[in-house]
PDB file of C-alpha atoms in Angstrom:
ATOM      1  CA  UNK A   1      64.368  19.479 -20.430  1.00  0.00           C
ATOM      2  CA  UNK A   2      65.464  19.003 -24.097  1.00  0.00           C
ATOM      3  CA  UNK A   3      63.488  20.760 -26.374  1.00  0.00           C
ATOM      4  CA  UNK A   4      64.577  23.433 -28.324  1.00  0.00           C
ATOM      5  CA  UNK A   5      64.578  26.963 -26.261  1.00  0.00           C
ATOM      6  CA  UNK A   6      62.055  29.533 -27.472  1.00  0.00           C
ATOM      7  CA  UNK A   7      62.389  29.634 -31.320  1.00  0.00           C
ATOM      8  CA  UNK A   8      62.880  33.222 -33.012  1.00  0.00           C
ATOM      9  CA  UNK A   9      60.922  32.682 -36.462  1.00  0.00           C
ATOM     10  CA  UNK A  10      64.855  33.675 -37.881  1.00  0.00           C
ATOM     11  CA  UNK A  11      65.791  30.872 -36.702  1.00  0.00           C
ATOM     12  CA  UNK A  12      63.359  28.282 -38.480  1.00  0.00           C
ATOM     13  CA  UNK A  13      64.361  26.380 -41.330  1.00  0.00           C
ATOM     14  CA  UNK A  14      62.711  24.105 -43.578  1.00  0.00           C
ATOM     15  CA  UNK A  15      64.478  21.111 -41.669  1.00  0.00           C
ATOM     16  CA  UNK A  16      63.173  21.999 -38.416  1.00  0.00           C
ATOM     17  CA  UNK A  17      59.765  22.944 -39.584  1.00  0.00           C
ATOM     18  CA  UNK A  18      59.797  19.352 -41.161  1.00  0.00           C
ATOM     19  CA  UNK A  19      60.514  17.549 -37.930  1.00  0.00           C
ATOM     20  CA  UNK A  20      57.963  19.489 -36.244  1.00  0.00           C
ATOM     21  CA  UNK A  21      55.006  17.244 -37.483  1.00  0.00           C
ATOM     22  CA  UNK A  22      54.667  13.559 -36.599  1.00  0.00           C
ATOM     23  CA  UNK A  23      51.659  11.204 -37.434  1.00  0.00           C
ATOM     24  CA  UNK A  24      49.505   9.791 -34.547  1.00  0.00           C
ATOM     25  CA  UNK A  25      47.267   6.975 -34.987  1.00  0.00           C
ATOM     26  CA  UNK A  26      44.806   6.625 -32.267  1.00  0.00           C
ATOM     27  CA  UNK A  27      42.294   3.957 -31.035  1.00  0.00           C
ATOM     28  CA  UNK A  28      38.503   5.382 -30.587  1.00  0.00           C
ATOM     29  CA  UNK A  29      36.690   3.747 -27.542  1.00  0.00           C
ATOM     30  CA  UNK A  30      34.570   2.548 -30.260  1.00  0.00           C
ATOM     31  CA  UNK A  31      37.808   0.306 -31.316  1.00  0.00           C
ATOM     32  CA  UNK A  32      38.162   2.678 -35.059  1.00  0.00           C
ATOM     33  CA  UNK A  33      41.266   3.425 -35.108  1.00  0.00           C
ATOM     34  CA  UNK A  34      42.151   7.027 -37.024  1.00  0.00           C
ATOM     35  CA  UNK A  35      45.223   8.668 -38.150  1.00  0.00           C
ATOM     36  CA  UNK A  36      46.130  12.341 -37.554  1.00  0.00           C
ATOM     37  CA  UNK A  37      48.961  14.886 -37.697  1.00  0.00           C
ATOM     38  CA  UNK A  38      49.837  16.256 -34.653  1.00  0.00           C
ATOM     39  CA  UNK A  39      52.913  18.887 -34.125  1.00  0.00           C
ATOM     40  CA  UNK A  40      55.661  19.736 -31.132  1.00  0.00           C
ATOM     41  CA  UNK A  41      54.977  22.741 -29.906  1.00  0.00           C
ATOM     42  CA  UNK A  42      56.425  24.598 -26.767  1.00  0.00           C
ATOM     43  CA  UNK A  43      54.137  26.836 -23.972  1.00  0.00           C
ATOM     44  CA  UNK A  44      56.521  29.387 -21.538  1.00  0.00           C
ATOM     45  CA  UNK A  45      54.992  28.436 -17.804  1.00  0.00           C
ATOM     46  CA  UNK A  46      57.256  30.368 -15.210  1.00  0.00           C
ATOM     47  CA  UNK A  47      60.141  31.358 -17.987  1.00  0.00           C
ATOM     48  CA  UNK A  48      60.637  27.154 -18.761  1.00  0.00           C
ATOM     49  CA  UNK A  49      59.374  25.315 -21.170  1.00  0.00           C
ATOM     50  CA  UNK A  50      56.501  23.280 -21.523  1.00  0.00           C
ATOM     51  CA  UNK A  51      56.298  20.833 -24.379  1.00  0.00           C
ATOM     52  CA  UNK A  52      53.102  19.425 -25.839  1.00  0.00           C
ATOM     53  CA  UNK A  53      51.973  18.074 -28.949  1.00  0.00           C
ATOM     54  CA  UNK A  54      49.300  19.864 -30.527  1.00  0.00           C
ATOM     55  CA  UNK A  55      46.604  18.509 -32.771  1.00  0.00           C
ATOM     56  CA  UNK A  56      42.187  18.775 -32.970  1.00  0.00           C
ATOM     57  CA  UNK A  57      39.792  17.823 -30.629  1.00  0.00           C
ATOM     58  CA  UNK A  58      38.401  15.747 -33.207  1.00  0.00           C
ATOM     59  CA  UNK A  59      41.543  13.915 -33.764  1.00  0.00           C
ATOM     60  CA  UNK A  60      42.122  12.924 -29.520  1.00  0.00           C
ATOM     61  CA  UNK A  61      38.505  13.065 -28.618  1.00  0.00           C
ATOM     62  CA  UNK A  62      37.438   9.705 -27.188  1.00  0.00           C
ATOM     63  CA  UNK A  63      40.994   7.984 -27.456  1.00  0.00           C
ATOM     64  CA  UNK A  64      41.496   4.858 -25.504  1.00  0.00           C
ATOM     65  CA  UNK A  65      45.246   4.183 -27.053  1.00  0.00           C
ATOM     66  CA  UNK A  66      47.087   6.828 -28.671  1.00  0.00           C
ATOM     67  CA  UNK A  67      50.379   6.092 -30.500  1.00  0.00           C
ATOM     68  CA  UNK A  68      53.277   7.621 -32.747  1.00  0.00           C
ATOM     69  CA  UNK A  69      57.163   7.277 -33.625  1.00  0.00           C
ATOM     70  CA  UNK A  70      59.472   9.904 -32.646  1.00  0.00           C
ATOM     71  CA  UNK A  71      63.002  10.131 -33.859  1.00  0.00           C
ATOM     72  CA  UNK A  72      65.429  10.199 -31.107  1.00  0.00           C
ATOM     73  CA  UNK A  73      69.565  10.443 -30.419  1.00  0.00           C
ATOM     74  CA  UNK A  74      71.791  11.471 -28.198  1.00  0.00           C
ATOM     75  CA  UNK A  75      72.033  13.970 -26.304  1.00  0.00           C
ATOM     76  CA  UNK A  76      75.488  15.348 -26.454  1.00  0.00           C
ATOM     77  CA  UNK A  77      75.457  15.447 -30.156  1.00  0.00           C
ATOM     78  CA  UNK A  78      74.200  19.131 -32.505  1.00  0.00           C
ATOM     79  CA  UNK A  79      71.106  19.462 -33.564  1.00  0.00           C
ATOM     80  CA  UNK A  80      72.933  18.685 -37.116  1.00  0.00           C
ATOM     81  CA  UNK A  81      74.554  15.663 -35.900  1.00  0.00           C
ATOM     82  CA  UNK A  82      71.333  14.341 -34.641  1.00  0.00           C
ATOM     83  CA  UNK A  83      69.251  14.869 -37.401  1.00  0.00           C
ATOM     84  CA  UNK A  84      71.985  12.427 -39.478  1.00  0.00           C
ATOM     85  CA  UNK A  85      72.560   9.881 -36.596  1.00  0.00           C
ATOM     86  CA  UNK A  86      68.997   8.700 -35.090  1.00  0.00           C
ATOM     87  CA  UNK A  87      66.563   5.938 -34.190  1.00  0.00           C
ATOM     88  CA  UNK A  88      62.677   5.669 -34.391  1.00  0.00           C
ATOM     89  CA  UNK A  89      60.940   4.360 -31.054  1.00  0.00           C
ATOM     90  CA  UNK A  90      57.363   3.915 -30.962  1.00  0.00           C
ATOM     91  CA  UNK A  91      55.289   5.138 -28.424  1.00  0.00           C
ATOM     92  CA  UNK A  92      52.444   3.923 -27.001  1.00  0.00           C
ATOM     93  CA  UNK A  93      50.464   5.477 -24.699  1.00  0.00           C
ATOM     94  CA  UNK A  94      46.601   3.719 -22.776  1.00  0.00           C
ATOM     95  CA  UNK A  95      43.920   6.347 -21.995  1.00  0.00           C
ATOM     96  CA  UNK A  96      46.327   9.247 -22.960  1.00  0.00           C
ATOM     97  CA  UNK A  97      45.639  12.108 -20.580  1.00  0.00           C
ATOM     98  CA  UNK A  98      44.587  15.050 -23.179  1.00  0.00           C
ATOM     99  CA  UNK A  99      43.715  18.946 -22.468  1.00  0.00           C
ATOM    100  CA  UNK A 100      40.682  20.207 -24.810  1.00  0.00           C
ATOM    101  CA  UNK A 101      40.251  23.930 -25.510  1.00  0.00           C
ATOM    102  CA  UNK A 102      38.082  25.220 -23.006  1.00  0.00           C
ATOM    103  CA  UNK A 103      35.759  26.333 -25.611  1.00  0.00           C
ATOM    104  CA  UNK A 104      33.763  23.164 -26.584  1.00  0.00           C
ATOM    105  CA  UNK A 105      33.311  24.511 -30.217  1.00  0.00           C
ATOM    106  CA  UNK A 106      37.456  24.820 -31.010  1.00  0.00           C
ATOM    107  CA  UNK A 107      38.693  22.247 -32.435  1.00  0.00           C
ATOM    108  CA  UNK A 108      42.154  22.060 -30.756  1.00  0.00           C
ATOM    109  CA  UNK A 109      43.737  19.455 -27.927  1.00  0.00           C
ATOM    110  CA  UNK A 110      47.021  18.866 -26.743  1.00  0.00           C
ATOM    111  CA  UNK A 111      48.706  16.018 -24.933  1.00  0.00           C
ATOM    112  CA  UNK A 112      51.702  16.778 -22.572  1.00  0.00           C
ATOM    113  CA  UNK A 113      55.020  15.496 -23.220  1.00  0.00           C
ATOM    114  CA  UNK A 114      57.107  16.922 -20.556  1.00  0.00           C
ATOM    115  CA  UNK A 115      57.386  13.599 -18.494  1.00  0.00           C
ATOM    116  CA  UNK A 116      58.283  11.348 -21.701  1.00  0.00           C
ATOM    117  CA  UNK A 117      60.851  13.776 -22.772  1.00  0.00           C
ATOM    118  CA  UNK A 118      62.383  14.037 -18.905  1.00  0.00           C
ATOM    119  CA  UNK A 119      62.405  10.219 -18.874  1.00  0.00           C
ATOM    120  CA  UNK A 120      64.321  10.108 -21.783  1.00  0.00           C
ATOM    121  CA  UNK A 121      66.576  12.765 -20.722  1.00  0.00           C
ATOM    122  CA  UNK A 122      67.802  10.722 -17.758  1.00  0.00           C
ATOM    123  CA  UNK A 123      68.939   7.744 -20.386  1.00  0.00           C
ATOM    124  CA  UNK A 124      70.811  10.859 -22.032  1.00  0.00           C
ATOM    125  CA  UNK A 125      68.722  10.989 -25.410  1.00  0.00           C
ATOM    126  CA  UNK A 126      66.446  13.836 -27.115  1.00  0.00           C
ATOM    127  CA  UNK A 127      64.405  13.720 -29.379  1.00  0.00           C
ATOM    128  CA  UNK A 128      65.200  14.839 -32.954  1.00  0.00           C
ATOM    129  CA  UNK A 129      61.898  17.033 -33.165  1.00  0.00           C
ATOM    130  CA  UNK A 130      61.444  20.760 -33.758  1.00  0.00           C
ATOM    131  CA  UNK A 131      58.768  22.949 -31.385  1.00  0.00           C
ATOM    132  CA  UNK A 132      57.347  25.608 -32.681  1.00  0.00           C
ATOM    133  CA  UNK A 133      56.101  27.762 -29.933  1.00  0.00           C
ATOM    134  CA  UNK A 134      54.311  31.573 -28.777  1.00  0.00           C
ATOM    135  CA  UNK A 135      57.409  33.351 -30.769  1.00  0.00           C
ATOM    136  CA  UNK A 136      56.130  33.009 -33.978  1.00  0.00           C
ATOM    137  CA  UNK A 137      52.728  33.688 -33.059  1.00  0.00           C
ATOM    138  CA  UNK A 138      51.175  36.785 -34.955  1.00  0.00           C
ATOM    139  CA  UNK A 139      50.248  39.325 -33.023  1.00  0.00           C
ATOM    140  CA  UNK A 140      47.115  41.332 -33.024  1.00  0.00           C
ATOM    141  CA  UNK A 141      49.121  44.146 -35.018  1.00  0.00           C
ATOM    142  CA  UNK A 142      50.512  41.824 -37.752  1.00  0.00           C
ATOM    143  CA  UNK A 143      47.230  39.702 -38.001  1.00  0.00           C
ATOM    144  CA  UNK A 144      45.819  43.507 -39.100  1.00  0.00           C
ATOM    145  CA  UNK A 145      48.634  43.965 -42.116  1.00  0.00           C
ATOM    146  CA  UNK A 146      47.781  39.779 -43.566  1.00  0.00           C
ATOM    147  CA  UNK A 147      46.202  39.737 -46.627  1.00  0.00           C
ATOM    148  CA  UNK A 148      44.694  36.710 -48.788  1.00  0.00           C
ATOM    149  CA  UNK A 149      46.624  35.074 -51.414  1.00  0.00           C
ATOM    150  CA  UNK A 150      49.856  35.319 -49.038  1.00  0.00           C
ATOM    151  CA  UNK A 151      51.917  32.244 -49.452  1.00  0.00           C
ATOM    152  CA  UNK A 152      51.616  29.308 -46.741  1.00  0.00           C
ATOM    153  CA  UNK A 153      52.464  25.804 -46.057  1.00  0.00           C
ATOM    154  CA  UNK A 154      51.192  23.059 -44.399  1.00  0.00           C
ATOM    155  CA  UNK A 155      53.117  20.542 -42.701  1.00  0.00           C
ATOM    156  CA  UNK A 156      51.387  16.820 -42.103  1.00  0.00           C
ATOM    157  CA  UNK A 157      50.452  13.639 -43.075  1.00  0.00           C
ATOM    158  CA  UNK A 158      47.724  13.577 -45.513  1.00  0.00           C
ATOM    159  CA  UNK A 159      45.844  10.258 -46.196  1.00  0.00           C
ATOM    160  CA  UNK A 160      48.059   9.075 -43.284  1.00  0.00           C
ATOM    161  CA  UNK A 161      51.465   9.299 -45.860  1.00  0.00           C
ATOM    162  CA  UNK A 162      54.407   9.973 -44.413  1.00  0.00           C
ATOM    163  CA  UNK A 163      57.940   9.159 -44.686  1.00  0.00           C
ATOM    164  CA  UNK A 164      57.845   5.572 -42.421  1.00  0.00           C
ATOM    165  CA  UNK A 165      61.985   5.225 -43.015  1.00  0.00           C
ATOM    166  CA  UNK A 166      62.904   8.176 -41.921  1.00  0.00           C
ATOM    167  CA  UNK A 167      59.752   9.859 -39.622  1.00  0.00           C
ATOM    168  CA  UNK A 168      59.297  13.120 -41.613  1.00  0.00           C
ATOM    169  CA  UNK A 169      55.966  14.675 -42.456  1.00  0.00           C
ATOM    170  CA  UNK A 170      54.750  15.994 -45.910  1.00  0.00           C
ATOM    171  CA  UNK A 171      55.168  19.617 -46.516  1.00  0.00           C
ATOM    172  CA  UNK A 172      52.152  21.188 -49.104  1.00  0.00           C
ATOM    173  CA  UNK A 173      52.131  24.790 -50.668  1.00  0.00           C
ATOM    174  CA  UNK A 174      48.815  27.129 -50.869  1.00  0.00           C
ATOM    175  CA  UNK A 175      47.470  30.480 -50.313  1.00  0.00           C
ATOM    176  CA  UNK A 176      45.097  32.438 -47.460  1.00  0.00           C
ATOM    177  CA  UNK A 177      42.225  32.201 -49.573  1.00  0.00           C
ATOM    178  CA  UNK A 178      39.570  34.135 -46.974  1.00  0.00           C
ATOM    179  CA  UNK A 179      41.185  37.329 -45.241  1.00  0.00           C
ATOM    180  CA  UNK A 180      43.095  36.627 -42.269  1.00  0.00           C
ATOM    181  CA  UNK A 181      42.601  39.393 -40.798  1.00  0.00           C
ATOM    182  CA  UNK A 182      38.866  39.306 -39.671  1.00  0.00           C
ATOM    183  CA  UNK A 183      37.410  35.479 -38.453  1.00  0.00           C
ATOM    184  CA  UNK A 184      35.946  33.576 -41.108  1.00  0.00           C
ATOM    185  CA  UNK A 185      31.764  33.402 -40.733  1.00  0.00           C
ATOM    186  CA  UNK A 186      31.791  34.164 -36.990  1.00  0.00           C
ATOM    187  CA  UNK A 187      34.493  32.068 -36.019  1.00  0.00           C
ATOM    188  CA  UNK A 188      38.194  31.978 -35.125  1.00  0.00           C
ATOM    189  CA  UNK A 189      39.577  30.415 -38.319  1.00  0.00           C
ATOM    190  CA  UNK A 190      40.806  30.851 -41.872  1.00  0.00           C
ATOM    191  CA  UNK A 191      40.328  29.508 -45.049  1.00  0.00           C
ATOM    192  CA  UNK A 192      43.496  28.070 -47.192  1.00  0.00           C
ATOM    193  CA  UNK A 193      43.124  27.203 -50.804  1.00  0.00           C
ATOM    194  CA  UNK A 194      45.418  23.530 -50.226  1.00  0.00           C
ATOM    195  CA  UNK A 195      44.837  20.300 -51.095  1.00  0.00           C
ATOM    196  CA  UNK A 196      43.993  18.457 -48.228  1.00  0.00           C
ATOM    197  CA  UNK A 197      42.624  15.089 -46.716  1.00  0.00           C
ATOM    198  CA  UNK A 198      41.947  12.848 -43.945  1.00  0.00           C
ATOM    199  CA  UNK A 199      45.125  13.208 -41.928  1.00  0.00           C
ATOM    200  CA  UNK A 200      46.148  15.994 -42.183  1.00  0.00           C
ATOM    201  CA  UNK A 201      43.952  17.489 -39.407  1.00  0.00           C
ATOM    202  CA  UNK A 202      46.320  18.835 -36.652  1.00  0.00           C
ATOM    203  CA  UNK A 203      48.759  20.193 -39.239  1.00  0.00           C
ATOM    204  CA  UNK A 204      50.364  23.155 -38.462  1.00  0.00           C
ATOM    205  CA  UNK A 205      49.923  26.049 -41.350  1.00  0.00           C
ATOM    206  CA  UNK A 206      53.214  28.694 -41.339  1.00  0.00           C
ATOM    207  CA  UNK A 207      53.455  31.568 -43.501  1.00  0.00           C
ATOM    208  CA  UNK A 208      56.967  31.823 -45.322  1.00  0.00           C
ATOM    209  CA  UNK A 209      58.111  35.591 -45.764  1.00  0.00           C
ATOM    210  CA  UNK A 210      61.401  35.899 -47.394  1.00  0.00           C
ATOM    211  CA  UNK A 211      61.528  39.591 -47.680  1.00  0.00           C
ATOM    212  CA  UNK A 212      65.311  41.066 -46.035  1.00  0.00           C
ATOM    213  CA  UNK A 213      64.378  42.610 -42.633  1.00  0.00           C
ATOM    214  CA  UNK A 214      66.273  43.593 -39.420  1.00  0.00           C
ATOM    215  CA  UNK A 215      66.704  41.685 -36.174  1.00  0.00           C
ATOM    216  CA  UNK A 216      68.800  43.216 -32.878  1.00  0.00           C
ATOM    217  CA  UNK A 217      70.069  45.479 -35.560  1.00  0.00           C
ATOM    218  CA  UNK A 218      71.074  43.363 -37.918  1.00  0.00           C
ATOM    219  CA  UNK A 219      69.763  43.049 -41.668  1.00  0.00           C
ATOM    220  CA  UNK A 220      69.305  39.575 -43.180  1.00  0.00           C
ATOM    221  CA  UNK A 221      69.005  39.605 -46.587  1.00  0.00           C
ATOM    222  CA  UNK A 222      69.001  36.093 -47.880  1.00  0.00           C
ATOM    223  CA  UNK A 223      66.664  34.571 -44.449  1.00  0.00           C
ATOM    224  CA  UNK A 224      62.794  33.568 -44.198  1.00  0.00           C
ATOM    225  CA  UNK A 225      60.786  34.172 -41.508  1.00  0.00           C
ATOM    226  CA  UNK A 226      58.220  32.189 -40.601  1.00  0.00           C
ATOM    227  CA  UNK A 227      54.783  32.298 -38.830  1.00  0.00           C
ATOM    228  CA  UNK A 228      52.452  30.422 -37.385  1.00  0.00           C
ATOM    229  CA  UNK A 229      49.039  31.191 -38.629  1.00  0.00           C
ATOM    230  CA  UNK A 230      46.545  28.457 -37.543  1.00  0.00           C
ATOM    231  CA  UNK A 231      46.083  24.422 -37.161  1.00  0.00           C
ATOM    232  CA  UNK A 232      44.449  22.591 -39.785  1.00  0.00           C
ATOM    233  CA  UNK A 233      40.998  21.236 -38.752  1.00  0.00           C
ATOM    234  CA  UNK A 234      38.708  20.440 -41.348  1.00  0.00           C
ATOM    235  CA  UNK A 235      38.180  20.731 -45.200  1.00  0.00           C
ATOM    236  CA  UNK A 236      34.847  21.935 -47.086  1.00  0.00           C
ATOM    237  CA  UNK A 237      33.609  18.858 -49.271  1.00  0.00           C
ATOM    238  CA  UNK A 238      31.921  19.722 -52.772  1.00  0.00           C
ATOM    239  CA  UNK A 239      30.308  16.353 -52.578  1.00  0.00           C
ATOM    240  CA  UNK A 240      30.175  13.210 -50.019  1.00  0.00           C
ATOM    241  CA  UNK A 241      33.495  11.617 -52.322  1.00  0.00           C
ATOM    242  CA  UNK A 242      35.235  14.695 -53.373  1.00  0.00           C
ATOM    243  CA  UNK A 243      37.197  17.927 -51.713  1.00  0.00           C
ATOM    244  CA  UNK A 244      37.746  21.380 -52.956  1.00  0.00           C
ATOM    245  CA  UNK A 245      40.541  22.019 -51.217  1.00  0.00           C
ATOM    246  CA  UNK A 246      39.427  24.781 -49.178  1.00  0.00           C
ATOM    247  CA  UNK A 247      41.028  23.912 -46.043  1.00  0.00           C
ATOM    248  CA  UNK A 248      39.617  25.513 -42.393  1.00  0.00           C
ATOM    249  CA  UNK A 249      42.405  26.323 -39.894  1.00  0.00           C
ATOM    250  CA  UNK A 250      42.047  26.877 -36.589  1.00  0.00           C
ATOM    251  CA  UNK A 251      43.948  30.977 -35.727  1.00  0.00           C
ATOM    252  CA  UNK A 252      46.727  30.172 -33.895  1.00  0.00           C
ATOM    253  CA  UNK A 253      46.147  32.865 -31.292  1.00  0.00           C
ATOM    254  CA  UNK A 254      43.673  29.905 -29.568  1.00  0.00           C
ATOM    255  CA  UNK A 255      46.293  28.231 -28.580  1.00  0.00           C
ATOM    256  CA  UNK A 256      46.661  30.648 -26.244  1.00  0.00           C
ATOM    257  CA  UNK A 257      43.808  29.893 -24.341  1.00  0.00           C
ATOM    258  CA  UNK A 258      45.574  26.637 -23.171  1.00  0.00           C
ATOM    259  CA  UNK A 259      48.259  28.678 -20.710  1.00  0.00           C
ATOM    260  CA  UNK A 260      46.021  29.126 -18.026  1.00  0.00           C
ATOM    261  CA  UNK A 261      45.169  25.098 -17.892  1.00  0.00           C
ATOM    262  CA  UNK A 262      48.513  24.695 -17.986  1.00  0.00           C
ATOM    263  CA  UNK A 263      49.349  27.192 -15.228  1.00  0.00           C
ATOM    264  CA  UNK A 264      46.624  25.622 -13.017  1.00  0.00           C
TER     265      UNK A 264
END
């Protein structure tokens, strides 16, 4: 399998938190089609493994065609090299086999990629993408310390924009605006004070901490660290025609509700 081993939050850089995010355009069985951000992300069944991509409910719920481009190169090359030297493909997939949350009222899905990414593999070629994955989870201990106005960004495709040449996502800049630590009004989530819009539901939202700190006894003074603190779902509306850019992000600990379906 090709994508990227687990990822220590040292290791993250802008670049590869960039080519984490893709846009998805899927067909309703109503025949609307609807745009999306959706983001690579990587589950550890039996010590390997297991790539998805990770978006809402919302945004996969009823699909009857699901499609998106992914950047891909050869194999052999760096992870540098690759990111210079690649090719778009479009993929199309018909009744795309999706796992919902097992709780009905969170708004998260994913859709398996381990048997594109294999075939691929055989033909010798990876894809160019970046998975995030449980590493850079917060535990409950460090969701206790978070505080509001901490920095974050969001990585997706708002109003559907992306980069079409080159297959990168947006990247947008806000603050926690509701305290991370406790669930916002009953529910798993928090609230970001980001501009936000159709399509960028499924974004990923990472928290940047650039303070020096000390990893296997080494101390890193000019790194970031980053985080993954939730999954973009929805935005509160001041009217029918205008948003106030409080965004609502599914915690990123309910992704790990999906391990057990995946196990199964």
């Amino acid at each position: 399998m090709n994508s990227n081993s687990a990822t220590q939050s040292s290791d993250l850089t802008v670049e590869k938190i960039l080519r984490s995010s893709i846009r998805v355009s899927v067909t309703k069985t109503s025949g609307e089609q609807h745009y999306g951000t959706a983001f690579f992300f990587n589950f550890m069944i039996n010590q390997s493994p297991y790539p998805v991509l990770i978006s809402n409910r919302h945004v996969f719920e009823n699909a009857s065609e699901m499609s998106f481009f992914v950047n891909a190169s050869c194999s052999n090359l760096s992870w540098a090299e690759r990111c210079k030297h690649n090719e778009k493909k479009h993929l199309i997939y018909a009744l795309p086999k999706i796992i919902f949350h097992p709780n009905p009222d969170i708004d998260l899905a994913l859709f398996p990629m381990e048997t594109t990414i294999n075939q691929f593999a055989e033909q010798g070629i990876s894809f160019v993408h970046w998975y995030l994955d449980e590493s850079i989870i917060p535990s409950a201990q460090e969701w206790s310390r978070l505080l509001p106005l901490e920095d974050v960004i969001m990585v997706g495709c708002p109003d559907a924009i992306f980069d079409l040449k080159n297959n990168l996502a947006l990247i947008r800049k806000g603050i926690i605006a509701s305290h991370p630590a406790y669930d916002f009004n009953y529910k798993p989530v928090f609230i970001s004070d980001i501009a936000c819009f159709p399509g960028s539901s499924g974004s990923p939202i990472l928290m940047r901490d650039t303070s020096p700190f000390f990893s296997d006894e080494t101390l890193y003074l000019d790194s970031s660290r980053y985080a993954l603190l939730g999954i973009q779902s929805r935005v509160f509306q001041h009217s029918e025609n205008y948003f106030n850019n409080l965004a609502i992000a599914i915690k990123s600990t309910e992704l790990l509700a999906f391990r057990n379906l995946l196990w199964s």
